[in-house]
Amino acid sequence: FTIAFKGVLLEGLEVAFIVVTFGANQGSIPLAVAGAVAAIVVIVIVGLAVHKPLSQIPENTLKFVVGIMLTSFGIFWGSEGAGVHWPGSDAALLGVITLIAITALTQIAWLRNRHDNLVHQG
């Protein structure tokens, strides 16, 4: 619990610093701070609301979905940073998520099939 709490706290502080820095660059620190505080409040409320339902999801399934999301966002934003202009703008992210999910599920099926074949041969 402590390690998870510290990880979430660190990520939250990182986001708050980023928001305040962007606000400072735009000359509107009070608005940026208000936005960061509002984001914290919303995250706490959502966290409290979804804690119980999320605790019912198997841990590996949750890790799998989080992995798909992190990979998809990384590809999307990394490509944008390299100058790629996505068709449909931000809506293209849904296509990237779908492609990554299909690729991951295909790889899982292939690995399970390969494992089953090796077990039956040996």
Tab-separated table of N, CA and C in Angstrom:
chain	number	residue	atom	x	y	z
A	1	PHE	N	0.831	-1.195	0.000
A	1	PHE	CA	0.000	0.000	0.000
A	1	PHE	C	0.871	1.254	0.000
A	2	THR	N	1.913	1.246	0.835
A	2	THR	CA	2.770	2.424	0.955
A	2	THR	C	3.482	2.726	-0.349
A	3	ILE	N	3.995	1.688	-1.003
A	3	ILE	CA	4.702	1.895	-2.265
A	3	ILE	C	3.741	2.412	-3.330
A	4	ALA	N	2.545	1.828	-3.402
A	4	ALA	CA	1.551	2.288	-4.377
A	4	ALA	C	1.155	3.735	-4.085
A	5	PHE	N	0.959	4.051	-2.806
A	5	PHE	CA	0.578	5.418	-2.430
A	5	PHE	C	1.658	6.415	-2.833
A	6	LYS	N	2.924	6.067	-2.542
A	6	LYS	CA	4.021	6.969	-2.895
A	6	LYS	C	4.130	7.143	-4.409
A	7	GLY	N	3.907	6.065	-5.156
A	7	GLY	CA	3.948	6.153	-6.617
A	7	GLY	C	2.875	7.075	-7.157
A	8	VAL	N	1.656	6.919	-6.647
A	8	VAL	CA	0.551	7.768	-7.092
A	8	VAL	C	0.791	9.212	-6.663
A	9	LEU	N	1.286	9.403	-5.443
A	9	LEU	CA	1.574	10.749	-4.965
A	9	LEU	C	2.641	11.415	-5.830
A	10	LEU	N	3.685	10.671	-6.156
A	10	LEU	CA	4.751	11.219	-6.994
A	10	LEU	C	4.228	11.606	-8.373
A	11	GLU	N	3.430	10.744	-8.984
A	11	GLU	CA	2.859	11.055	-10.300
A	11	GLU	C	1.937	12.270	-10.216
A	12	GLY	N	1.149	12.338	-9.165
A	12	GLY	CA	0.256	13.481	-8.992
A	12	GLY	C	1.017	14.786	-8.832
A	13	LEU	N	2.087	14.749	-8.053
A	13	LEU	CA	2.909	15.951	-7.895
A	13	LEU	C	3.567	16.345	-9.210
A	14	GLU	N	3.986	15.341	-9.972
A	14	GLU	CA	4.587	15.620	-11.277
A	14	GLU	C	3.597	16.347	-12.187
A	15	VAL	N	2.370	15.859	-12.212
A	15	VAL	CA	1.343	16.503	-13.036
A	15	VAL	C	1.075	17.921	-12.531
A	16	ALA	N	1.014	18.095	-11.220
A	16	ALA	CA	0.777	19.435	-10.664
A	16	ALA	C	1.902	20.394	-11.063
A	17	PHE	N	3.150	19.939	-10.994
A	17	PHE	CA	4.268	20.793	-11.396
A	17	PHE	C	4.190	21.142	-12.882
A	18	ILE	N	3.817	20.177	-13.702
A	18	ILE	CA	3.699	20.435	-15.138
A	18	ILE	C	2.615	21.478	-15.402
A	19	VAL	N	1.460	21.313	-14.752
A	19	VAL	CA	0.348	22.251	-14.952
A	19	VAL	C	0.744	23.650	-14.503
A	20	VAL	N	1.372	23.759	-13.342
A	20	VAL	CA	1.773	25.072	-12.844
A	20	VAL	C	2.840	25.689	-13.749
A	21	THR	N	3.758	24.865	-14.259
A	21	THR	CA	4.783	25.373	-15.175
A	21	THR	C	4.161	25.908	-16.455
A	22	PHE	N	3.213	25.159	-17.011
A	22	PHE	CA	2.523	25.655	-18.206
A	22	PHE	C	1.782	26.947	-17.901
A	23	GLY	N	1.161	27.019	-16.729
A	23	GLY	CA	0.469	28.239	-16.334
A	23	GLY	C	1.417	29.415	-16.207
A	24	ALA	N	2.599	29.157	-15.648
A	24	ALA	CA	3.594	30.223	-15.499
A	24	ALA	C	4.057	30.720	-16.858
A	25	ASN	N	4.220	29.807	-17.799
A	25	ASN	CA	4.632	30.203	-19.153
A	25	ASN	C	3.570	31.046	-19.842
A	26	GLN	N	2.317	30.846	-19.477
A	26	GLN	CA	1.225	31.612	-20.081
A	26	GLN	C	0.871	32.855	-19.263
A	27	GLY	N	1.563	33.041	-18.138
A	27	GLY	CA	1.303	34.212	-17.305
A	27	GLY	C	0.054	34.098	-16.469
A	28	SER	N	-0.386	32.886	-16.167
A	28	SER	CA	-1.620	32.699	-15.407
A	28	SER	C	-1.433	31.610	-14.358
A	29	ILE	N	-0.563	31.867	-13.401
A	29	ILE	CA	-0.301	30.880	-12.354
A	29	ILE	C	-1.557	30.593	-11.517
A	30	PRO	N	-2.336	31.598	-11.099
A	30	PRO	CA	-3.525	31.279	-10.287
A	30	PRO	C	-4.509	30.343	-11.012
A	31	LEU	N	-4.708	30.551	-12.296
A	31	LEU	CA	-5.610	29.682	-13.049
A	31	LEU	C	-5.040	28.266	-13.142
A	32	ALA	N	-3.730	28.161	-13.342
A	32	ALA	CA	-3.089	26.846	-13.421
A	32	ALA	C	-3.191	26.112	-12.088
A	33	VAL	N	-2.963	26.827	-10.984
A	33	VAL	CA	-3.071	26.215	-9.656
A	33	VAL	C	-4.510	25.769	-9.408
A	34	ALA	N	-5.467	26.607	-9.787
A	34	ALA	CA	-6.883	26.236	-9.624
A	34	ALA	C	-7.195	24.985	-10.443
A	35	GLY	N	-6.652	24.906	-11.652
A	35	GLY	CA	-6.853	23.719	-12.484
A	35	GLY	C	-6.238	22.479	-11.866
A	36	ALA	N	-5.037	22.618	-11.297
A	36	ALA	CA	-4.367	21.484	-10.646
A	36	ALA	C	-5.162	21.023	-9.428
A	37	VAL	N	-5.655	21.959	-8.618
A	37	VAL	CA	-6.453	21.603	-7.441
A	37	VAL	C	-7.757	20.928	-7.872
A	38	ALA	N	-8.399	21.466	-8.902
A	38	ALA	CA	-9.639	20.846	-9.399
A	38	ALA	C	-9.373	19.435	-9.899
A	39	ALA	N	-8.252	19.234	-10.573
A	39	ALA	CA	-7.908	17.899	-11.064
A	39	ALA	C	-7.702	16.933	-9.901
A	40	ILE	N	-7.036	17.380	-8.850
A	40	ILE	CA	-6.823	16.524	-7.676
A	40	ILE	C	-8.153	16.134	-7.053
A	41	VAL	N	-9.049	17.098	-6.912
A	41	VAL	CA	-10.367	16.821	-6.320
A	41	VAL	C	-11.131	15.804	-7.168
A	42	VAL	N	-11.121	16.004	-8.481
A	42	VAL	CA	-11.833	15.083	-9.379
A	42	VAL	C	-11.227	13.681	-9.286
A	43	ILE	N	-9.898	13.574	-9.267
A	43	ILE	CA	-9.244	12.275	-9.205
A	43	ILE	C	-9.562	11.559	-7.897
A	44	VAL	N	-9.568	12.290	-6.793
A	44	VAL	CA	-9.906	11.677	-5.500
A	44	VAL	C	-11.340	11.163	-5.524
A	45	ILE	N	-12.262	11.960	-6.042
A	45	ILE	CA	-13.667	11.544	-6.098
A	45	ILE	C	-13.832	10.318	-6.997
A	46	VAL	N	-13.213	10.355	-8.173
A	46	VAL	CA	-13.309	9.210	-9.089
A	46	VAL	C	-12.650	7.981	-8.466
A	47	GLY	N	-11.489	8.169	-7.816
A	47	GLY	CA	-10.805	7.055	-7.169
A	47	GLY	C	-11.663	6.392	-6.106
A	48	LEU	N	-12.331	7.199	-5.301
A	48	LEU	CA	-13.216	6.649	-4.280
A	48	LEU	C	-14.416	5.924	-4.901
A	49	ALA	N	-14.921	6.463	-6.009
A	49	ALA	CA	-16.096	5.865	-6.652
A	49	ALA	C	-15.782	4.548	-7.349
A	50	VAL	N	-14.602	4.433	-7.958
A	50	VAL	CA	-14.299	3.236	-8.749
A	50	VAL	C	-13.431	2.219	-8.017
A	51	HIS	N	-13.024	2.532	-6.784
A	51	HIS	CA	-12.166	1.606	-6.045
A	51	HIS	C	-12.805	0.226	-5.892
A	52	LYS	N	-14.025	0.190	-5.440
A	52	LYS	CA	-14.710	-1.090	-5.196
A	52	LYS	C	-14.878	-1.893	-6.487
A	53	PRO	N	-15.439	-1.304	-7.572
A	53	PRO	CA	-15.585	-2.087	-8.807
A	53	PRO	C	-14.234	-2.536	-9.376
A	54	LEU	N	-13.220	-1.687	-9.304
A	54	LEU	CA	-11.916	-2.061	-9.858
A	54	LEU	C	-11.255	-3.175	-9.061
A	55	SER	N	-11.557	-3.259	-7.767
A	55	SER	CA	-10.959	-4.325	-6.955
A	55	SER	C	-11.506	-5.696	-7.342
A	56	GLN	N	-12.599	-5.738	-8.085
A	56	GLN	CA	-13.185	-7.004	-8.538
A	56	GLN	C	-12.523	-7.530	-9.816
A	57	ILE	N	-11.783	-6.671	-10.508
A	57	ILE	CA	-11.127	-7.073	-11.764
A	57	ILE	C	-9.827	-7.789	-11.423
A	58	PRO	N	-9.568	-8.946	-12.062
A	58	PRO	CA	-8.312	-9.650	-11.796
A	58	PRO	C	-7.106	-8.756	-12.089
A	59	GLU	N	-6.073	-8.889	-11.266
A	59	GLU	CA	-4.900	-8.022	-11.359
A	59	GLU	C	-4.232	-8.093	-12.727
A	60	ASN	N	-4.100	-9.287	-13.288
A	60	ASN	CA	-3.436	-9.416	-14.590
A	60	ASN	C	-4.238	-8.741	-15.697
A	61	THR	N	-5.555	-8.805	-15.618
A	61	THR	CA	-6.398	-8.138	-16.608
A	61	THR	C	-6.215	-6.628	-16.524
A	62	LEU	N	-6.179	-6.123	-15.310
A	62	LEU	CA	-5.986	-4.687	-15.116
A	62	LEU	C	-4.618	-4.252	-15.645
A	63	LYS	N	-3.584	-5.040	-15.365
A	63	LYS	CA	-2.240	-4.728	-15.872
A	63	LYS	C	-2.213	-4.768	-17.399
A	64	PHE	N	-2.922	-5.715	-17.986
A	64	PHE	CA	-2.979	-5.841	-19.437
A	64	PHE	C	-3.609	-4.594	-20.064
A	65	VAL	N	-4.731	-4.158	-19.518
A	65	VAL	CA	-5.422	-2.973	-20.039
A	65	VAL	C	-4.563	-1.721	-19.857
A	66	VAL	N	-3.940	-1.584	-18.688
A	66	VAL	CA	-3.066	-0.431	-18.449
A	66	VAL	C	-1.895	-0.463	-19.425
A	67	GLY	N	-1.332	-1.632	-19.686
A	67	GLY	CA	-0.240	-1.755	-20.653
A	67	GLY	C	-0.651	-1.330	-22.048
A	68	ILE	N	-1.851	-1.734	-22.452
A	68	ILE	CA	-2.366	-1.326	-23.769
A	68	ILE	C	-2.509	0.194	-23.829
A	69	MET	N	-3.053	0.781	-22.776
A	69	MET	CA	-3.248	2.229	-22.759
A	69	MET	C	-1.909	2.975	-22.778
A	70	LEU	N	-0.957	2.550	-21.946
A	70	LEU	CA	0.342	3.222	-21.909
A	70	LEU	C	1.066	3.111	-23.249
A	71	THR	N	1.024	1.925	-23.844
A	71	THR	CA	1.674	1.731	-25.140
A	71	THR	C	1.017	2.595	-26.210
A	72	SER	N	-0.300	2.626	-26.207
A	72	SER	CA	-1.035	3.403	-27.206
A	72	SER	C	-0.761	4.895	-27.083
A	73	PHE	N	-0.841	5.410	-25.862
A	73	PHE	CA	-0.568	6.832	-25.662
A	73	PHE	C	0.882	7.151	-26.009
A	74	GLY	N	1.792	6.252	-25.650
A	74	GLY	CA	3.202	6.470	-25.977
A	74	GLY	C	3.445	6.540	-27.470
A	75	ILE	N	2.843	5.618	-28.217
A	75	ILE	CA	2.978	5.630	-29.679
A	75	ILE	C	2.361	6.908	-30.257
A	76	PHE	N	1.174	7.236	-29.782
A	76	PHE	CA	0.452	8.404	-30.304
A	76	PHE	C	1.235	9.691	-30.051
A	77	TRP	N	1.601	9.928	-28.795
A	77	TRP	CA	2.293	11.176	-28.467
A	77	TRP	C	3.716	11.193	-28.992
A	78	GLY	N	4.388	10.042	-28.957
A	78	GLY	CA	5.743	9.985	-29.506
A	78	GLY	C	5.753	10.301	-30.988
A	79	SER	N	4.775	9.777	-31.699
A	79	SER	CA	4.666	10.053	-33.133
A	79	SER	C	4.349	11.522	-33.390
A	80	GLU	N	3.438	12.082	-32.592
A	80	GLU	CA	3.137	13.510	-32.738
A	80	GLU	C	4.375	14.351	-32.487
A	81	GLY	N	5.167	13.962	-31.499
A	81	GLY	CA	6.400	14.684	-31.206
A	81	GLY	C	7.400	14.603	-32.348
A	82	ALA	N	7.312	13.527	-33.127
A	82	ALA	CA	8.208	13.357	-34.279
A	82	ALA	C	7.639	14.001	-35.537
A	83	GLY	N	6.462	14.640	-35.418
A	83	GLY	CA	5.905	15.364	-36.547
A	83	GLY	C	4.794	14.661	-37.303
A	84	VAL	N	4.333	13.525	-36.805
A	84	VAL	CA	3.242	12.817	-37.487
A	84	VAL	C	1.935	13.576	-37.259
A	85	HIS	N	1.162	13.731	-38.321
A	85	HIS	CA	-0.172	14.326	-38.222
A	85	HIS	C	-1.176	13.203	-38.416
A	86	TRP	N	-1.885	12.843	-37.331
A	86	TRP	CA	-2.800	11.724	-37.358
A	86	TRP	C	-4.082	12.090	-38.106
A	87	PRO	N	-4.567	11.183	-38.959
A	87	PRO	CA	-5.869	11.442	-39.586
A	87	PRO	C	-6.950	11.416	-38.500
A	88	GLY	N	-7.787	12.412	-38.497
A	88	GLY	CA	-8.827	12.494	-37.470
A	88	GLY	C	-8.337	13.122	-36.184
A	89	SER	N	-7.114	13.624	-36.179
A	89	SER	CA	-6.519	14.299	-35.019
A	89	SER	C	-6.510	13.364	-33.802
A	90	ASP	N	-7.024	13.820	-32.679
A	90	ASP	CA	-6.976	13.030	-31.447
A	90	ASP	C	-7.864	11.784	-31.501
A	91	ALA	N	-8.865	11.778	-32.361
A	91	ALA	CA	-9.741	10.608	-32.490
A	91	ALA	C	-8.961	9.396	-33.001
A	92	ALA	N	-7.824	9.627	-33.637
A	92	ALA	CA	-6.994	8.526	-34.130
A	92	ALA	C	-6.464	7.676	-32.980
A	93	LEU	N	-6.431	8.244	-31.782
A	93	LEU	CA	-5.974	7.486	-30.623
A	93	LEU	C	-6.816	6.233	-30.414
A	94	LEU	N	-8.110	6.319	-30.689
A	94	LEU	CA	-8.978	5.134	-30.561
A	94	LEU	C	-8.531	4.024	-31.505
A	95	GLY	N	-8.113	4.396	-32.699
A	95	GLY	CA	-7.598	3.411	-33.651
A	95	GLY	C	-6.291	2.801	-33.174
A	96	VAL	N	-5.414	3.624	-32.592
A	96	VAL	CA	-4.144	3.117	-32.075
A	96	VAL	C	-4.400	2.135	-30.935
A	97	ILE	N	-5.309	2.487	-30.025
A	97	ILE	CA	-5.655	1.597	-28.909
A	97	ILE	C	-6.197	0.271	-29.443
A	98	THR	N	-7.075	0.348	-30.423
A	98	THR	CA	-7.650	-0.867	-31.010
A	98	THR	C	-6.574	-1.724	-31.654
A	99	LEU	N	-5.686	-1.099	-32.406
A	99	LEU	CA	-4.607	-1.837	-33.069
A	99	LEU	C	-3.685	-2.507	-32.054
A	100	ILE	N	-3.321	-1.794	-31.010
A	100	ILE	CA	-2.451	-2.365	-29.975
A	100	ILE	C	-3.161	-3.510	-29.262
A	101	ALA	N	-4.441	-3.365	-28.953
A	101	ALA	CA	-5.192	-4.429	-28.280
A	101	ALA	C	-5.281	-5.675	-29.163
A	102	ILE	N	-5.591	-5.494	-30.440
A	102	ILE	CA	-5.678	-6.633	-31.357
A	102	ILE	C	-4.321	-7.319	-31.480
A	103	THR	N	-3.259	-6.534	-31.596
A	103	THR	CA	-1.908	-7.092	-31.695
A	103	THR	C	-1.564	-7.887	-30.444
A	104	ALA	N	-1.853	-7.336	-29.265
A	104	ALA	CA	-1.543	-8.021	-28.010
A	104	ALA	C	-2.343	-9.311	-27.869
A	105	LEU	N	-3.635	-9.265	-28.187
A	105	LEU	CA	-4.468	-10.465	-28.083
A	105	LEU	C	-4.036	-11.537	-29.083
A	106	THR	N	-3.614	-11.113	-30.270
A	106	THR	CA	-3.109	-12.057	-31.270
A	106	THR	C	-1.834	-12.731	-30.774
A	107	GLN	N	-0.943	-11.948	-30.182
A	107	GLN	CA	0.296	-12.507	-29.648
A	107	GLN	C	0.019	-13.482	-28.507
A	108	ILE	N	-0.938	-13.176	-27.658
A	108	ILE	CA	-1.302	-14.071	-26.562
A	108	ILE	C	-1.811	-15.400	-27.119
A	109	ALA	N	-2.696	-15.319	-28.116
A	109	ALA	CA	-3.225	-16.547	-28.719
A	109	ALA	C	-2.110	-17.363	-29.357
A	110	TRP	N	-1.188	-16.689	-30.048
A	110	TRP	CA	-0.074	-17.389	-30.694
A	110	TRP	C	0.822	-18.064	-29.660
A	111	LEU	N	1.136	-17.356	-28.578
A	111	LEU	CA	1.984	-17.921	-27.533
A	111	LEU	C	1.303	-19.086	-26.815
A	112	ARG	N	0.001	-18.975	-26.568
A	112	ARG	CA	-0.726	-20.089	-25.933
A	112	ARG	C	-0.732	-21.313	-26.836
A	113	ASN	N	-0.956	-21.101	-28.132
A	113	ASN	CA	-0.952	-22.199	-29.092
A	113	ASN	C	0.427	-22.849	-29.151
A	114	ARG	N	1.449	-22.023	-29.184
A	114	ARG	CA	2.832	-22.530	-29.232
A	114	ARG	C	3.146	-23.325	-27.967
A	115	HIS	N	2.724	-22.809	-26.821
A	115	HIS	CA	2.950	-23.502	-25.559
A	115	HIS	C	2.237	-24.839	-25.543
A	116	ASP	N	0.979	-24.852	-25.966
A	116	ASP	CA	0.210	-26.101	-25.996
A	116	ASP	C	0.870	-27.135	-26.916
A	117	ASN	N	1.365	-26.677	-28.076
A	117	ASN	CA	2.035	-27.594	-28.998
A	117	ASN	C	3.314	-28.160	-28.398
A	118	LEU	N	4.067	-27.331	-27.686
A	118	LEU	CA	5.298	-27.806	-27.051
A	118	LEU	C	5.002	-28.787	-25.930
A	119	VAL	N	3.959	-28.542	-25.171
A	119	VAL	CA	3.585	-29.430	-24.070
A	119	VAL	C	3.143	-30.777	-24.611
A	120	HIS	N	2.369	-30.787	-25.687
A	120	HIS	CA	1.887	-32.043	-26.272
A	120	HIS	C	2.995	-32.826	-26.942
A	121	GLN	N	4.025	-32.154	-27.434
A	121	GLN	CA	5.139	-32.834	-28.079
A	121	GLN	C	6.092	-33.440	-27.064
A	122	GLY	N	6.230	-32.781	-25.919
A	122	GLY	CA	7.234	-33.180	-24.939
A	122	GLY	C	6.710	-34.134	-23.958
